[in-house]
Short mmCIF file of C-alpha atoms in Angstrom, two decimals:
data_model
loop_
_atom_site.label_atom_id
_atom_site.label_comp_id
_atom_site.label_asym_id
_atom_site.label_seq_id
_atom_site.Cartn_x
_atom_site.Cartn_y
_atom_site.Cartn_z
CA MET A 6 59.23 -129.47 -155.44
CA GLU A 7 57.43 -131.63 -152.96
CA LYS A 8 56.79 -130.11 -149.59
CA ARG A 9 58.42 -131.93 -146.76
CA LYS A 10 56.04 -133.26 -144.18
CA LYS A 11 56.49 -131.68 -140.79
CA PHE A 12 57.59 -134.14 -138.15
CA LYS A 13 55.16 -134.10 -135.25
CA ILE A 14 55.81 -135.56 -131.83
CA GLY A 15 52.81 -137.31 -130.31
CA LEU A 16 51.35 -136.43 -126.93
CA VAL A 17 52.73 -139.48 -125.11
CA PRO A 18 56.35 -138.87 -126.22
CA LYS A 19 55.95 -135.22 -125.18
CA LEU A 20 54.73 -136.30 -121.76
CA LEU A 21 57.58 -138.77 -121.34
CA ILE A 22 60.07 -136.07 -122.33
CA ALA A 23 58.41 -133.68 -119.86
CA ILE A 24 58.69 -136.24 -117.06
CA GLY A 25 62.36 -136.94 -117.88
CA LEU A 26 63.27 -133.25 -118.09
CA GLY A 27 61.36 -132.49 -114.91
CA VAL A 28 63.23 -135.19 -113.00
CA LEU A 29 66.58 -134.03 -114.41
CA VAL A 30 66.10 -130.29 -113.80
CA GLY A 31 64.81 -130.90 -110.29
CA GLN A 32 68.09 -132.61 -109.42
CA LEU A 33 70.29 -129.74 -110.64
CA THR A 34 71.27 -128.11 -107.36
CA PHE A 35 73.17 -125.23 -108.98
CA ILE A 36 69.95 -123.71 -110.42
CA PRO A 37 68.55 -121.00 -108.10
CA ASP A 38 65.20 -121.80 -106.51
CA PHE A 39 63.49 -118.75 -108.04
CA ILE A 40 64.34 -120.06 -111.55
CA LEU A 41 62.85 -123.45 -110.70
CA GLN A 42 59.75 -121.70 -109.39
CA ILE A 43 58.91 -120.31 -112.86
CA PRO A 44 57.66 -123.64 -114.38
CA ILE A 45 56.16 -124.52 -110.98
CA THR A 46 54.18 -121.26 -111.14
CA PHE A 47 52.91 -122.20 -114.61
CA SER A 48 51.77 -125.58 -113.26
CA ALA A 49 49.97 -123.88 -110.38
CA LEU A 50 48.19 -121.47 -112.72
CA PHE A 51 47.33 -124.30 -115.10
CA SER A 52 45.88 -126.23 -112.16
CA ARG A 53 43.62 -123.29 -111.28
CA LEU A 54 42.48 -123.07 -114.91
CA LEU A 55 41.71 -126.78 -114.84
CA ALA A 56 39.63 -126.32 -111.69
CA PHE A 57 37.72 -123.53 -113.45
CA ILE A 58 37.08 -125.63 -116.57
CA ILE A 59 36.02 -128.87 -114.83
CA PRO A 60 32.43 -127.82 -113.88
CA LEU A 61 31.99 -126.37 -117.37
CA MET A 62 33.18 -129.67 -118.84
CA ILE A 63 30.50 -131.52 -116.90
CA VAL A 64 27.78 -129.23 -118.23
CA GLY A 65 29.21 -129.15 -121.75
CA PHE A 66 29.58 -132.90 -122.15
CA VAL A 67 27.14 -134.64 -119.82
CA VAL A 68 23.99 -132.70 -120.84
CA LYS A 69 24.40 -133.64 -124.49
CA GLY A 70 25.66 -137.13 -123.64
CA ILE A 71 22.54 -137.97 -121.64
CA SER A 72 20.29 -136.35 -124.26
CA ASP A 73 21.84 -138.40 -127.06
CA LEU A 74 21.83 -141.66 -125.16
CA THR A 75 18.19 -141.52 -124.13
CA ASP A 76 16.78 -140.02 -127.30
CA GLY A 77 15.03 -142.53 -129.58
CA ALA A 78 16.24 -145.55 -127.62
CA GLY A 79 15.21 -148.80 -129.29
CA LYS A 80 16.07 -152.44 -128.82
CA LEU A 81 19.48 -152.22 -130.47
CA LEU A 82 20.41 -149.00 -128.70
CA GLY A 83 19.35 -150.48 -125.37
CA LEU A 84 21.33 -153.67 -125.99
CA ASN A 85 24.38 -151.71 -127.15
CA ALA A 86 24.25 -149.45 -124.09
CA LEU A 87 23.72 -152.40 -121.73
CA MET A 88 26.65 -154.36 -123.15
CA ALA A 89 28.95 -151.32 -123.18
CA TYR A 90 28.12 -150.38 -119.58
CA SER A 91 28.37 -154.00 -118.38
CA ASN A 92 31.82 -154.41 -119.97
CA THR A 93 32.91 -151.12 -118.43
CA LEU A 94 31.74 -152.16 -114.95
CA ILE A 95 33.28 -155.62 -115.20
CA GLY A 96 36.60 -154.17 -116.37
CA GLY A 97 36.57 -151.60 -113.57
CA PHE A 98 35.82 -154.13 -110.83
CA ILE A 99 38.43 -156.61 -112.08
CA ALA A 100 40.97 -153.78 -112.22
CA TYR A 101 40.13 -152.78 -108.64
CA PHE A 102 40.46 -156.30 -107.23
CA LEU A 103 43.70 -156.90 -109.13
CA ALA A 104 45.17 -153.53 -108.14
CA SER A 105 44.18 -153.79 -104.46
CA SER A 106 45.70 -157.29 -104.30
CA LEU A 107 48.83 -156.77 -106.39
CA PHE A 108 49.89 -153.14 -105.91
CA PRO A 109 50.57 -153.44 -102.14
CA LEU A 110 53.39 -155.84 -103.03
CA PHE A 111 55.43 -152.95 -104.45
CA ILE A 112 53.83 -149.98 -102.67
CA ASP A 113 55.26 -150.54 -99.21
CA ALA A 114 55.87 -148.31 -96.20
CA SER A 115 59.10 -146.92 -97.62
CA VAL A 116 57.35 -145.79 -100.81
CA ARG A 117 54.56 -144.14 -98.80
CA GLU A 118 57.06 -142.34 -96.60
CA SER A 119 58.99 -141.10 -99.62
CA VAL A 120 56.03 -139.76 -101.60
CA GLN A 121 54.35 -138.08 -98.65
CA THR A 122 56.74 -135.15 -98.64
CA GLU A 123 54.27 -132.30 -98.97
CA GLY A 124 55.75 -129.14 -97.53
CA THR A 125 59.25 -129.74 -98.92
CA GLU A 126 58.27 -128.71 -102.45
CA LEU A 127 58.86 -125.26 -103.89
CA ALA A 128 55.96 -122.82 -103.79
CA PRO A 129 54.83 -120.94 -106.94
CA LEU A 130 55.94 -117.33 -107.28
CA PHE A 131 52.29 -116.21 -107.34
CA THR A 132 48.78 -117.52 -107.91
CA LEU A 133 45.56 -116.05 -109.28
CA PRO A 134 42.24 -116.09 -107.39
CA LEU A 135 40.45 -117.92 -110.21
CA GLU A 136 37.42 -119.64 -108.72
CA PRO A 137 34.99 -121.93 -110.61
CA LEU A 138 31.62 -120.44 -111.50
CA PHE A 139 29.96 -123.26 -109.52
CA ASP A 140 31.13 -126.40 -107.74
CA VAL A 141 31.30 -129.93 -109.11
CA THR A 142 28.21 -131.21 -107.27
CA SER A 143 26.07 -128.38 -108.64
CA ALA A 144 27.38 -129.07 -112.14
CA ILE A 145 26.54 -132.78 -111.90
CA VAL A 146 22.97 -132.16 -110.69
CA PHE A 147 22.43 -129.42 -113.29
CA ALA A 148 23.80 -131.58 -116.14
CA PHE A 149 21.77 -134.64 -115.17
CA LEU A 150 18.47 -132.79 -114.82
CA PHE A 151 18.88 -130.78 -118.01
CA GLY A 152 20.09 -133.83 -119.97
CA VAL A 153 17.07 -135.93 -118.97
CA PHE A 154 14.49 -133.22 -119.59
CA ILE A 155 15.99 -132.00 -122.85
CA SER A 156 15.71 -135.61 -124.02
CA TRP A 157 12.04 -135.58 -122.93
CA LEU A 158 11.44 -132.33 -124.83
CA ARG A 159 12.96 -133.80 -127.98
CA LYS A 160 10.62 -136.77 -127.79
CA GLU A 161 7.81 -134.22 -127.72
CA LYS A 162 9.26 -132.66 -130.89
CA LYS A 163 10.55 -129.68 -128.92
CA GLY A 164 13.78 -128.68 -127.21
CA GLU A 165 16.00 -128.43 -130.28
CA VAL A 166 17.11 -124.90 -129.34
CA MET A 167 18.29 -126.04 -125.90
CA TYR A 168 19.84 -129.20 -127.35
CA ASN A 169 21.76 -127.22 -129.97
CA PHE A 170 22.88 -124.70 -127.34
CA PHE A 171 24.45 -127.39 -125.16
CA ALA A 172 25.83 -129.18 -128.23
CA GLU A 173 27.64 -126.00 -129.26
CA PHE A 174 28.66 -125.31 -125.66
CA GLY A 175 30.21 -128.78 -125.57
CA ALA A 176 31.97 -128.07 -128.87
CA ILE A 177 33.49 -124.93 -127.33
CA ILE A 178 34.72 -126.91 -124.30
CA THR A 179 36.18 -129.53 -126.63
CA ARG A 180 37.98 -126.76 -128.51
CA ILE A 181 39.36 -125.38 -125.24
CA LEU A 182 40.64 -128.85 -124.37
CA THR A 183 42.18 -129.27 -127.82
CA VAL A 184 43.80 -125.83 -128.07
CA ILE A 185 44.74 -125.04 -124.47
CA ILE A 186 44.45 -127.92 -122.00
CA ILE A 187 45.89 -130.86 -123.94
CA PRO A 188 48.84 -128.88 -125.43
CA GLY A 189 49.55 -127.43 -121.97
CA LEU A 190 49.74 -130.84 -120.28
CA PRO A 191 53.46 -131.47 -121.03
CA PHE A 192 54.43 -128.13 -119.44
CA TYR A 193 52.05 -128.80 -116.55
CA ILE A 194 53.55 -132.24 -115.92
CA PHE A 195 57.09 -130.86 -116.34
CA GLY A 196 56.49 -128.45 -113.47
CA ASN A 197 54.90 -131.14 -111.31
CA PHE A 198 57.76 -133.60 -111.78
CA LEU A 199 60.35 -130.88 -111.33
CA ASN A 200 58.82 -130.18 -107.92
CA LEU A 201 58.59 -133.88 -107.07
CA SER A 202 62.23 -134.32 -108.07
CA TYR A 203 63.25 -131.30 -105.98
CA SER A 204 61.45 -132.77 -102.95
CA GLY A 205 63.03 -136.21 -103.46
CA ALA A 206 59.79 -138.16 -103.96
CA VAL A 207 60.02 -138.72 -107.71
CA PHE A 208 62.14 -141.88 -107.77
CA SER A 209 59.75 -143.77 -105.51
CA LEU A 210 56.89 -142.66 -107.77
CA LEU A 211 58.64 -143.83 -110.93
CA SER A 212 59.35 -147.21 -109.31
CA VAL A 213 55.58 -147.58 -108.96
CA PHE A 214 54.62 -146.11 -112.35
CA TRP A 215 56.23 -148.73 -114.57
CA ARG A 216 54.76 -151.63 -112.59
CA VAL A 217 51.27 -150.12 -112.75
CA PHE A 218 51.75 -149.62 -116.49
CA ILE A 219 52.59 -153.31 -117.07
CA VAL A 220 49.65 -154.55 -114.98
CA VAL A 221 47.18 -152.23 -116.74
CA VAL A 222 48.22 -153.10 -120.30
CA GLY A 223 48.34 -156.84 -119.47
CA LEU A 224 44.82 -156.72 -118.02
CA GLN A 225 43.48 -154.80 -121.01
CA LEU A 226 44.89 -157.35 -123.45
CA LEU A 227 43.45 -160.21 -121.36
CA LEU A 228 39.98 -158.63 -121.30
CA ILE A 229 40.05 -158.00 -125.06
CA THR A 230 40.95 -161.64 -125.66
CA ILE A 231 38.13 -162.84 -123.38
CA LEU A 232 35.59 -160.60 -125.13
CA PHE A 233 36.50 -161.96 -128.57
CA ILE A 234 36.48 -165.55 -127.29
CA LEU A 235 32.96 -165.06 -125.90
CA ALA A 236 31.83 -163.28 -129.09
CA GLY A 237 33.32 -166.08 -131.19
CA LEU A 238 31.56 -168.76 -129.14
CA TYR A 239 28.22 -166.98 -129.46
CA THR A 240 28.50 -166.25 -133.19
CA GLY A 241 30.23 -169.50 -134.15
CA LYS A 242 33.30 -167.68 -135.51
CA ASN A 243 36.97 -168.40 -134.87
CA PRO A 244 38.18 -166.08 -132.05
CA ILE A 245 41.75 -166.19 -133.37
CA THR A 246 40.59 -164.91 -136.76
CA LEU A 247 38.49 -162.22 -135.08
CA LEU A 248 41.48 -161.06 -133.01
CA LYS A 249 43.71 -161.08 -136.10
CA ASN A 250 41.22 -158.91 -137.99
CA GLN A 251 41.18 -156.43 -135.08
CA ILE A 252 44.95 -155.78 -135.16
CA PRO A 253 44.75 -152.78 -137.58
CA GLY A 254 42.13 -151.09 -135.40
CA TYR A 255 44.19 -151.69 -132.24
CA PHE A 256 47.37 -150.20 -133.67
CA THR A 257 45.52 -147.29 -135.29
CA ALA A 258 44.12 -146.39 -131.87
CA LEU A 259 47.62 -146.64 -130.38
CA GLY A 260 48.79 -144.06 -132.89
CA THR A 261 45.83 -141.68 -132.86
CA GLN A 262 44.90 -141.92 -129.13
CA SER A 263 41.38 -141.21 -130.34
CA SER A 264 38.35 -143.49 -130.51
CA ALA A 265 36.67 -141.08 -132.92
CA ALA A 266 39.65 -140.98 -135.31
CA THR A 267 39.83 -144.80 -135.32
CA ILE A 268 36.18 -145.30 -136.39
CA PRO A 269 36.87 -145.71 -140.16
CA VAL A 270 39.55 -148.37 -139.56
CA ASN A 271 37.42 -150.08 -136.92
CA MET A 272 34.50 -150.22 -139.37
CA GLU A 273 36.75 -152.08 -141.81
CA CYS A 274 37.76 -154.51 -139.04
CA ALA A 275 34.05 -155.15 -138.39
CA ARG A 276 33.47 -155.79 -142.10
CA LYS A 277 36.27 -158.37 -142.15
CA ASN A 278 34.66 -160.04 -139.14
CA GLY A 279 31.43 -160.39 -141.13
CA VAL A 280 29.36 -157.76 -139.31
CA SER A 281 26.55 -156.50 -141.54
CA LYS A 282 26.70 -152.95 -142.91
CA GLU A 283 23.64 -151.69 -141.04
CA ILE A 284 24.93 -152.99 -137.69
CA ARG A 285 28.54 -151.86 -138.00
CA GLU A 286 27.49 -148.39 -139.12
CA PHE A 287 25.29 -148.15 -136.02
CA VAL A 288 27.34 -149.94 -133.35
CA ILE A 289 30.92 -148.81 -134.08
CA PRO A 290 30.32 -145.02 -133.93
CA LEU A 291 27.99 -145.35 -130.91
CA SER A 292 30.34 -147.67 -129.01
CA ALA A 293 33.23 -145.29 -129.67
CA THR A 294 31.34 -142.92 -127.38
CA ILE A 295 29.78 -145.20 -124.75
CA HIS A 296 32.16 -148.19 -124.44
CA LEU A 297 35.15 -147.20 -122.27
CA MET A 298 36.28 -150.49 -120.75
CA GLY A 299 39.99 -149.88 -121.38
CA SER A 300 39.84 -146.34 -120.00
CA VAL A 301 38.00 -147.42 -116.84
CA VAL A 302 40.54 -150.20 -116.25
CA THR A 303 43.31 -147.61 -116.44
CA ILE A 304 41.60 -144.97 -114.31
CA THR A 305 40.56 -147.48 -111.63
CA SER A 306 44.08 -148.93 -111.46
CA CYS A 307 45.71 -145.48 -111.32
CA VAL A 308 43.30 -144.22 -108.65
CA THR A 309 43.91 -147.32 -106.53
CA ALA A 310 47.69 -146.88 -106.90
CA VAL A 311 47.51 -143.22 -105.82
CA LEU A 312 45.30 -144.07 -102.82
CA LEU A 313 47.72 -146.82 -101.75
CA MET A 314 50.75 -144.55 -102.14
CA PHE A 315 49.21 -142.00 -99.81
CA ASP A 316 47.77 -144.61 -97.42
CA MET A 317 44.20 -143.45 -98.04
CA PRO A 318 40.98 -145.51 -97.76
CA HIS A 319 40.23 -147.65 -100.82
CA SER A 320 37.37 -149.87 -99.70
CA PHE A 321 35.28 -151.79 -102.20
CA GLY A 322 32.11 -149.89 -101.28
CA MET A 323 33.72 -146.53 -102.02
CA MET A 324 35.37 -147.70 -105.23
CA ALA A 325 32.20 -149.46 -106.45
CA GLY A 326 30.30 -146.18 -106.44
CA PHE A 327 33.17 -144.45 -108.21
CA ILE A 328 33.41 -147.14 -110.91
CA ALA A 329 29.64 -147.11 -111.50
CA THR A 330 29.72 -143.32 -111.84
CA LEU A 331 32.68 -143.48 -114.23
CA GLY A 332 30.78 -145.84 -116.51
CA VAL A 333 28.15 -143.14 -117.01
CA ALA A 334 30.39 -140.07 -116.81
CA LEU A 335 32.81 -141.26 -119.49
CA ILE A 336 29.97 -141.47 -122.01
CA ALA A 337 30.53 -137.74 -122.33
CA ALA A 338 34.30 -138.06 -122.80
CA PRO A 339 35.51 -136.39 -126.01
CA GLY A 340 37.11 -138.90 -128.38
CA ALA A 341 40.46 -137.12 -128.25
CA PRO A 342 43.79 -137.74 -126.48
CA GLY A 343 43.35 -137.39 -122.73
CA GLY A 344 39.56 -137.04 -123.06
CA ALA A 345 38.75 -139.87 -120.63
CA ILE A 346 40.86 -138.60 -117.73
CA MET A 347 39.60 -135.05 -118.26
CA SER A 348 36.00 -136.28 -118.05
CA ALA A 349 36.82 -138.45 -115.00
CA LEU A 350 38.60 -135.69 -113.02
CA PRO A 351 35.40 -134.07 -111.72
CA PHE A 352 34.43 -137.33 -110.01
CA VAL A 353 37.67 -138.32 -108.26
CA TYR A 354 36.53 -136.32 -105.24
CA MET A 355 34.29 -139.37 -104.57
CA VAL A 356 37.40 -141.28 -103.44
CA GLY A 357 38.97 -138.35 -101.59
CA ILE A 358 41.24 -137.02 -104.37
CA ASP A 359 41.41 -133.31 -105.11
CA PRO A 360 41.45 -133.14 -108.94
CA THR A 361 43.56 -129.97 -108.86
CA GLY A 362 45.92 -130.93 -106.02
CA THR A 363 49.03 -133.08 -105.77
CA LEU A 364 47.08 -136.34 -105.98
CA GLY A 365 45.16 -135.12 -109.02
CA ASN A 366 48.46 -134.26 -110.70
CA LEU A 367 49.78 -137.76 -110.02
CA LEU A 368 46.61 -139.30 -111.39
CA ILE A 369 46.85 -137.34 -114.63
CA SER A 370 50.53 -138.29 -115.00
CA LEU A 371 49.83 -141.97 -114.35
CA TYR A 372 46.91 -142.12 -116.77
CA ILE A 373 47.89 -140.04 -119.73
CA THR A 374 51.28 -141.69 -120.38
CA GLN A 375 49.42 -144.87 -121.38
CA ASP A 376 46.24 -143.33 -122.79
CA SER A 377 46.94 -144.96 -126.18
CA PHE A 378 46.57 -148.48 -124.77
CA GLY A 379 43.27 -147.63 -123.05
CA THR A 380 41.91 -146.24 -126.32
CA ALA A 381 43.07 -149.35 -128.21
CA ALA A 382 41.28 -151.58 -125.67
CA ASN A 383 38.12 -149.47 -126.00
CA VAL A 384 37.87 -149.73 -129.80
CA SER A 385 38.75 -153.43 -129.81
CA GLY A 386 35.90 -154.11 -127.40
CA ASP A 387 33.60 -152.14 -129.72
CA ASN A 388 34.03 -154.80 -132.39
CA ALA A 389 33.36 -157.65 -129.97
CA ILE A 390 30.08 -155.92 -129.08
CA ALA A 391 29.28 -155.43 -132.78
CA LEU A 392 29.65 -159.18 -133.40
CA VAL A 393 27.16 -160.06 -130.64
CA ILE A 394 24.62 -157.40 -131.64
CA ASP A 395 24.84 -158.49 -135.28
CA LYS A 396 23.96 -162.04 -134.26
CA VAL A 397 21.09 -160.85 -132.06
CA TYR A 398 19.81 -158.63 -134.88
CA ASP A 399 19.91 -161.50 -137.36
CA LYS A 400 18.40 -164.10 -135.03
CA HIS A 401 15.84 -162.20 -132.98
CA ILE A 402 14.91 -159.03 -134.88
CA LEU A 403 15.43 -159.37 -138.63
CA LYS A 404 13.90 -162.84 -138.96
CA LYS A 405 10.86 -161.82 -136.91
CA ALA A 406 10.21 -158.69 -138.96
CA VAL A 407 7.04 -158.60 -141.07
CA PRO A 408 7.93 -158.97 -144.79
CA VAL A 409 6.91 -156.19 -147.15
CA LYS A 410 4.87 -157.26 -150.24
CA GLY A 411 5.75 -160.89 -149.67
CA LYS A 412 9.49 -160.29 -149.73
CA ALA A 413 11.72 -161.26 -146.84
CA TYR A 414 14.16 -158.73 -145.40
CA SER A 415 17.71 -159.16 -146.60
CA ARG A 416 20.94 -158.20 -144.91
CA VAL A 417 23.54 -155.82 -146.27
CA SER A 418 26.88 -157.50 -145.68
CA ASN A 419 29.20 -155.23 -147.69
#
């Protein structure tokens, strides 16, 4: 007999169910407050655990991320990194200008008054005095310094012990995210929305959520289209054909919510677009790690929405520094569902948001319900980058290489 495949619900449906149940339960007035405080207590404890893990995440991911990015950098690596970071910055700035211009149209004074109801929520039954081992600023400085100098050691043919230590430390943090944090998010968000529903602020929030969602996905699709048009113009290929070939990669990313899991399908998309074997095998896996345009568009839009809802400063100067930092910080994001927002959380303090407070909770809820679309935009942009680098490689590097024994270099296209 054939074994029946177990039906698994994806993370996004779980989160949507958690939001719906939280809103519903919070409106049930016949349930005693102390019963409602049980899931709220879980959310509070989960929030403290998140605060404890965040500095460790910075150390676990950023040290290795910087070491990998700077180790053995050549022309192609430099070009790939430059294009990925430029796309990320451009996407973030466009998202900010669009959000700051458009979101005030539906985030008015009545919405702000409704959501700013702190003090009317239920308190947790108890909390634990779980403090981080060190603060976020210390973690950032530590990770940057160690990442840079471990990379230097490796160039001197040393430092492999330290590199492997932080690589395995990062693997442990990734495992913690996979086994504890990500599975706990639906329960965490359930408690948050239950409390928001109890306080009466949830309906104003939901009226904002769906509009933000539409704007973000629309902008991501527009940016993907522009990238393939520019890549097509540079390479002399039909942008419509390039976009058509990318469809399997886009929908695979929607389903997996993982840039890493989409790499095999994205490699096939690159092959159909005529990217040579040596370039696609280099660019696609690397870009899956360093090109986060779709994620930065989402995070920037969500942060701007939260700041507007709570009538907080959102000047261009402040947001520019945040976006520039995100472009580097997300290099260390694990290629798993929710990885981008988890890697971004340590840096939202730059715009005045407490990553473990009410605003941090809202930011997680806003982001993670559409994480699939951000991932799909990321991997689609990877292939646009691959097309450009393949052309540069063919035109400026391969043809200028010195032939060996009178034979010209040949490309591997399969």
